[in-house]
Amino acid sequence: MVKQTIQIFARVKPTVRKQQQGIYSIDEDEKLTPSLEIILPRDLADGFVNNKRESYRFKFQRIFDQDSKQETIFENIAKPVAESVLAGYNGTIFAYGQTGSGKTFTITGGAERYSDRGIIPRTLSYIFEQLQKDSSKIYTTHISYLEIYNECGYDLLDPRHEASSLEDLPKVTVLEDPDQNIHLKNLSLHQATTEEEALNLLFLGDTNRMIAETPMNQASTRSHCIFTIHLSSKEPGSATVRHAKLHLVDLAGSERVAKTGVGGQLLTEAKYINLSLHYLEQVIVALSEKHRSHIPYRNSMMTSVLRDSLGGNCMTTMIATLSLEKRNVDESISTCRFAQRVALIKNEAVLNEEIDPKLMVIRLQKEIQELKSELAIVTGEQRTEALTEAELLQLEKLITSFLEDQDPESKLEVGADMRKIHHCFHYLKKLLNDKKIHRQSTAPSENKDQNCQEPLKEEEYKKLRDILQQRDNEINILVNMLKKEKKKAQDALHLSSMDRSELRHGQSAPFPPGNPDGPKTLPLSAPTQALDSSTSPCKSSLLHRKTGMREEMSLGRQEAFEIFKRDHADSVTIEDNKQILKQRFSEAKALGESINEARSRIGRLKEEITQRHMQQVALGVSENIPTPSMPDQLEEKLRSQLEEEKRRYKTMFARLKALKVEIEHLQLLMDKAKVKLQKEFEAWWVKEATGLQVNSPAVTLSNQMKPFPQTSEAQNERSQPLSNKSDVYARKILPSPGPLLHSQEQSNPGASMEDSIPERPVSSVPLTGDSQTDSDILAFIKARQNILQRTG
Ligand code: ADP
Ligand code: MG
């Protein structure tokens, strides 16, 4: 048993502005424990914080300042916990702090760089590395990923996730057995045999979480996430199995409601988080006080799930994440205060050992055999596994007479023999099913068909009308995009002519990196797809499932998506990662080749050594000289060359392995970014389409068209001219019933587009009056017309 208080660490997030630095200081010179001093800015001293003190001092096991790397955090905080989990103890690491203070960054990692990967991927990597090294035990690893949102548990790895929204999935519930052990119903466990598989599960869960999140419920800051690694180990031949769990917990933001000042849905959520964090606090207070007999674990789901981690059988570590800026001072102080309480809690971790269930099965089988023999002695007859032919026949007779008997009091008596009772039920079930099938097959079918005909037509008509409406919306959206493109191209032309003149004066590049306005000549899709095809089957299936909707997109929508993607701010990150990925691929390829060369050199050297050795022996025999015990000089040289070659081989091989992990991680990061992009596009598209349906599409379209949700302000500005009311719209009304359309047709008699106008009843199409843009639009309409004709 290991007794230990909960370890507390602090991590300070890098501040944006340097002048904020005077707000705290870290004192690590002290012999005992380092401390963090938060200095209250004068203008806040009697503001938010109702206290005249000017500074607060908090002790932590260690304090990681702004410049700490993810690697350092892992080495100092997570590695010791991972080691104790490998030894068979439970472990928990949880991050606590206000929203934006770096909890997710610390636990899972940043979404951009490989070096930003957080505690979860690094711990998985470390654990699998250790498992590979240790051949003395048989290990099994399982992963689960739970999200708690508004006091409800959701399984982030539920395979049904893709088909349904979070609310439709079965909730994960807490069950307690008589020994007060906690079990989670509906939380799936997934076996992971390699680091790659475990990483895939992490990304799958994160992606599911992202997809379930809507702009209305930014659940990620308001939910708790618990990623659990379940590790079992067993020595070969031994019946004892050790189980250890490692919870890696990203808690909801700890900010107080008063400050959030929100209403409606958000308030309910805030209340729930605060409620569950409040209950967490209550549990911690109860635990930190001596002689408290009742600890209120059951008050909330989170405290129930983390019961063992808090004051129980677990080695627990807390990371207080701090965003030490002026406006966050009070939240930071409250985070530190919470940590000081947590540090008082004592846990007692024990090795979780149990007997192998296989042994149990063998024992139970033996017991059954003994009971059977006993039964045979009591009843005087030997019971076999199955009923005999005669017994079966007799039973069927009994059932038939029972069914035919009109007396409601009649009973089916088969005696106290479970085999017979079961057989009766099966037989009755079969009879019932046979009857059902018979009734269905003889039911009259003619008038049924007739009845169905009418609604079917109606339905089909409605479906077709919907498709038509969708296509119309698509056209309208695309026409607007086309116009924007046009404008952008013109602006770019204009800008580049200006920039060229600036460049001549020794200026730097016209577009800063990361500015989505920068001229990108390559559309993103082509190289991305090229990369996709080279990914591993396991990973690409994840991506495929997640981005599956893409395949169902109509052509118009795909086109819109390509443009949306190209202009999205994230495309820069994707592009960067793609470049790194390419580099890594070629590096891996080159390494692979060098490894193969080294391998063949090793083979050649071995052969040379053997030959040389044989020559020496042959020489010894022919000249009757005893075989020299020491290898000759040439052989020795060859041997040292061989050793050198082997060393190189090993180094290269290790590098290749590391590269593989990095490549996999980068690919997953990119997949995630792509899913995000897709999600945002879907939301944007739906918004556009809804806007179009509410208003008459042609008249108000351009005024409603929102710019893509790009981060750059310039993008928004750029879309402004589009909503210029002075834009001339040459609208062509297609042959369609209704008097209104005629009058509109007359309003622009100049446009002669009869040739290119589809004959189908399509609603109006806005044109710009600019001949080039209009011809683009018309070409587009033609294409649409073709598609419609083809799809019937
Ligand atoms: P939380 O999960 O606590 O709400 P996040 O982890 O999402 O906060 O962090 C907010 C933002 O700050 C993210 O963009 C994240 O990448 C960044 N960030 C947090 N901690 C660090 C750090 N130590 N170094 C660099 N960036 C960080
Ligand atoms: Mg977060």
mmCIF file of N, CA and C in Angstrom, residues 1-54:
data_model
loop_
_atom_site.group_PDB
_atom_site.id
_atom_site.type_symbol
_atom_site.label_atom_id
_atom_site.label_comp_id
_atom_site.label_asym_id
_atom_site.label_seq_id
_atom_site.Cartn_x
_atom_site.Cartn_y
_atom_site.Cartn_z
ATOM 1 N N MET A 1 0.843 -1.205 0.000
ATOM 2 C CA MET A 1 0.000 0.000 0.000
ATOM 3 C C MET A 1 0.877 1.254 0.000
ATOM 4 N N VAL A 2 0.479 2.225 -0.800
ATOM 5 C CA VAL A 2 1.243 3.474 -0.825
ATOM 6 C C VAL A 2 0.340 4.594 -0.339
ATOM 7 N N LYS A 3 0.782 5.268 0.735
ATOM 8 C CA LYS A 3 0.004 6.402 1.233
ATOM 9 C C LYS A 3 0.640 7.677 0.688
ATOM 10 N N GLN A 4 -0.190 8.517 0.175
ATOM 11 C CA GLN A 4 0.362 9.724 -0.430
ATOM 12 C C GLN A 4 -0.707 10.812 -0.484
ATOM 13 N N THR A 5 -0.306 12.070 -0.266
ATOM 14 C CA THR A 5 -1.290 13.139 -0.471
ATOM 15 C C THR A 5 -1.353 13.432 -1.964
ATOM 16 N N ILE A 6 -2.433 14.087 -2.370
ATOM 17 C CA ILE A 6 -2.555 14.441 -3.784
ATOM 18 C C ILE A 6 -1.467 15.462 -4.121
ATOM 19 N N GLN A 7 -0.750 15.179 -5.204
ATOM 20 C CA GLN A 7 0.332 16.070 -5.623
ATOM 21 C C GLN A 7 -0.263 17.258 -6.372
ATOM 22 N N ILE A 8 0.178 18.464 -6.059
ATOM 23 C CA ILE A 8 -0.347 19.600 -6.821
ATOM 24 C C ILE A 8 0.768 20.352 -7.556
ATOM 25 N N PHE A 9 0.483 20.650 -8.807
ATOM 26 C CA PHE A 9 1.426 21.400 -9.635
ATOM 27 C C PHE A 9 0.703 22.620 -10.207
ATOM 28 N N ALA A 10 1.462 23.655 -10.513
ATOM 29 C CA ALA A 10 0.848 24.816 -11.166
ATOM 30 C C ALA A 10 1.519 25.030 -12.515
ATOM 31 N N ARG A 11 0.714 25.409 -13.499
ATOM 32 C CA ARG A 11 1.292 25.745 -14.798
ATOM 33 C C ARG A 11 0.740 27.093 -15.247
ATOM 34 N N VAL A 12 1.638 28.000 -15.568
ATOM 35 C CA VAL A 12 1.216 29.338 -15.983
ATOM 36 C C VAL A 12 1.236 29.405 -17.505
ATOM 37 N N LYS A 13 0.108 29.810 -18.058
ATOM 38 C CA LYS A 13 -0.010 29.908 -19.525
ATOM 39 C C LYS A 13 0.719 31.164 -20.009
ATOM 40 N N PRO A 14 1.377 31.065 -21.164
ATOM 41 C CA PRO A 14 2.060 32.265 -21.674
ATOM 42 C C PRO A 14 1.067 33.398 -21.872
ATOM 43 N N THR A 15 1.466 34.607 -21.412
ATOM 44 C CA THR A 15 0.570 35.754 -21.591
ATOM 45 C C THR A 15 0.840 36.378 -22.949
ATOM 46 N N VAL A 16 -0.167 37.028 -23.451
ATOM 47 C CA VAL A 16 -0.035 37.651 -24.763
ATOM 48 C C VAL A 16 0.877 38.868 -24.655
ATOM 49 N N ARG A 17 0.624 39.677 -23.616
ATOM 50 C CA ARG A 17 1.425 40.899 -23.463
ATOM 51 C C ARG A 17 2.480 40.707 -22.392
ATOM 52 N N LYS A 18 3.648 41.210 -22.680
ATOM 53 C CA LYS A 18 4.770 41.012 -21.756
ATOM 54 C C LYS A 18 4.601 41.815 -20.456
ATOM 55 N N GLN A 19 3.945 42.971 -20.544
ATOM 56 C CA GLN A 19 3.883 43.836 -19.360
ATOM 57 C C GLN A 19 3.061 43.245 -18.231
ATOM 58 N N GLN A 20 2.368 42.104 -18.528
ATOM 59 C CA GLN A 20 1.563 41.488 -17.481
ATOM 60 C C GLN A 20 2.429 40.770 -16.454
ATOM 61 N N GLN A 21 3.726 40.731 -16.742
ATOM 62 C CA GLN A 21 4.565 39.840 -15.935
ATOM 63 C C GLN A 21 4.667 40.228 -14.467
ATOM 64 N N GLY A 22 4.472 41.505 -14.159
ATOM 65 C CA GLY A 22 4.642 41.951 -12.777
ATOM 66 C C GLY A 22 3.576 41.438 -11.830
ATOM 67 N N ILE A 23 2.650 40.655 -12.362
ATOM 68 C CA ILE A 23 1.488 40.262 -11.587
ATOM 69 C C ILE A 23 1.759 39.073 -10.655
ATOM 70 N N TYR A 24 2.825 38.342 -10.929
ATOM 71 C CA TYR A 24 3.134 37.197 -10.064
ATOM 72 C C TYR A 24 4.644 36.960 -10.018
ATOM 73 N N SER A 25 5.062 36.197 -9.029
ATOM 74 C CA SER A 25 6.472 35.792 -9.026
ATOM 75 C C SER A 25 6.568 34.371 -8.484
ATOM 76 N N ILE A 26 7.604 33.690 -8.941
ATOM 77 C CA ILE A 26 7.772 32.298 -8.515
ATOM 78 C C ILE A 26 9.035 32.215 -7.672
ATOM 79 N N ASP A 27 8.897 31.628 -6.510
ATOM 80 C CA ASP A 27 10.045 31.514 -5.624
ATOM 81 C C ASP A 27 10.423 30.042 -5.518
ATOM 82 N N GLU A 28 11.529 29.694 -6.170
ATOM 83 C CA GLU A 28 11.919 28.275 -6.142
ATOM 84 C C GLU A 28 13.190 28.064 -5.337
ATOM 85 N N ASP A 29 13.648 29.126 -4.698
ATOM 86 C CA ASP A 29 14.900 29.013 -3.943
ATOM 87 C C ASP A 29 14.699 28.317 -2.605
ATOM 88 N N GLU A 30 13.477 28.379 -2.132
ATOM 89 C CA GLU A 30 13.225 27.791 -0.822
ATOM 90 C C GLU A 30 13.601 26.316 -0.799
ATOM 91 N N LYS A 31 14.084 25.897 0.342
ATOM 92 C CA LYS A 31 14.548 24.510 0.471
ATOM 93 C C LYS A 31 13.389 23.524 0.308
ATOM 94 N N LEU A 32 12.268 23.857 0.934
ATOM 95 C CA LEU A 32 11.174 22.884 0.982
ATOM 96 C C LEU A 32 10.331 22.854 -0.288
ATOM 97 N N THR A 33 9.347 23.704 -0.350
ATOM 98 C CA THR A 33 8.491 23.668 -1.544
ATOM 99 C C THR A 33 8.485 25.034 -2.216
ATOM 100 N N PRO A 34 8.448 25.001 -3.528
ATOM 101 C CA PRO A 34 8.395 26.274 -4.245
ATOM 102 C C PRO A 34 7.048 26.968 -4.028
ATOM 103 N N SER A 35 7.031 28.273 -4.157
ATOM 104 C CA SER A 35 5.756 28.956 -3.981
ATOM 105 C C SER A 35 5.518 29.995 -5.071
ATOM 106 N N LEU A 36 4.237 30.258 -5.251
ATOM 107 C CA LEU A 36 3.813 31.201 -6.278
ATOM 108 C C LEU A 36 3.181 32.384 -5.562
ATOM 109 N N GLU A 37 3.656 33.561 -5.866
ATOM 110 C CA GLU A 37 3.080 34.736 -5.235
ATOM 111 C C GLU A 37 2.287 35.504 -6.280
ATOM 112 N N ILE A 38 1.015 35.750 -5.977
ATOM 113 C CA ILE A 38 0.198 36.540 -6.903
ATOM 114 C C ILE A 38 0.061 37.930 -6.305
ATOM 115 N N ILE A 39 0.507 38.916 -7.061
ATOM 116 C CA ILE A 39 0.488 40.291 -6.551
ATOM 117 C C ILE A 39 -0.755 40.979 -7.105
ATOM 118 N N LEU A 40 -1.547 41.513 -6.192
ATOM 119 C CA LEU A 40 -2.796 42.133 -6.612
ATOM 120 C C LEU A 40 -2.516 43.513 -7.199
ATOM 121 N N PRO A 41 -2.932 43.748 -8.434
ATOM 122 C CA PRO A 41 -2.708 45.081 -8.989
ATOM 123 C C PRO A 41 -3.470 46.108 -8.140
ATOM 124 N N ARG A 42 -2.906 47.296 -8.002
ATOM 125 C CA ARG A 42 -3.508 48.311 -7.125
ATOM 126 C C ARG A 42 -4.963 48.612 -7.493
ATOM 127 N N ASP A 43 -5.207 48.747 -8.766
ATOM 128 C CA ASP A 43 -6.563 49.127 -9.166
ATOM 129 C C ASP A 43 -7.578 48.012 -8.951
ATOM 130 N N LEU A 44 -7.083 46.836 -8.610
ATOM 131 C CA LEU A 44 -8.028 45.734 -8.369
ATOM 132 C C LEU A 44 -8.191 45.446 -6.882
ATOM 133 N N ALA A 45 -7.267 45.992 -6.111
ATOM 134 C CA ALA A 45 -7.189 45.582 -4.707
ATOM 135 C C ALA A 45 -8.504 45.796 -3.963
ATOM 136 N N ASP A 46 -9.231 46.845 -4.290
ATOM 137 C CA ASP A 46 -10.521 46.959 -3.626
ATOM 138 C C ASP A 46 -11.656 46.890 -4.645
ATOM 139 N N GLY A 47 -11.391 46.183 -5.717
ATOM 140 C CA GLY A 47 -12.412 46.003 -6.739
ATOM 141 C C GLY A 47 -13.010 44.624 -6.631
ATOM 142 N N PHE A 48 -12.625 43.747 -7.558
ATOM 143 C CA PHE A 48 -13.194 42.396 -7.563
ATOM 144 C C PHE A 48 -12.952 41.676 -6.249
ATOM 145 N N VAL A 49 -11.752 41.792 -5.785
ATOM 146 C CA VAL A 49 -11.397 41.025 -4.596
ATOM 147 C C VAL A 49 -11.605 41.920 -3.383
ATOM 148 N N ASN A 50 -12.495 41.456 -2.549
ATOM 149 C CA ASN A 50 -12.883 42.292 -1.427
ATOM 150 C C ASN A 50 -11.920 42.120 -0.268
ATOM 151 N N ASN A 51 -10.726 42.489 -0.475
ATOM 152 C CA ASN A 51 -9.721 42.199 0.524
ATOM 153 C C ASN A 51 -8.598 43.210 0.357
ATOM 154 N N LYS A 52 -8.069 43.643 1.453
ATOM 155 C CA LYS A 52 -7.054 44.685 1.337
ATOM 156 C C LYS A 52 -5.646 44.121 1.154
ATOM 157 N N ARG A 53 -5.553 42.805 1.183
ATOM 158 C CA ARG A 53 -4.210 42.239 1.033
ATOM 159 C C ARG A 53 -3.639 42.567 -0.334
ATOM 160 N N GLU A 54 -2.344 42.619 -0.405
ATOM 161 C CA GLU A 54 -1.760 43.001 -1.680
ATOM 162 C C GLU A 54 -1.117 41.849 -2.404
#
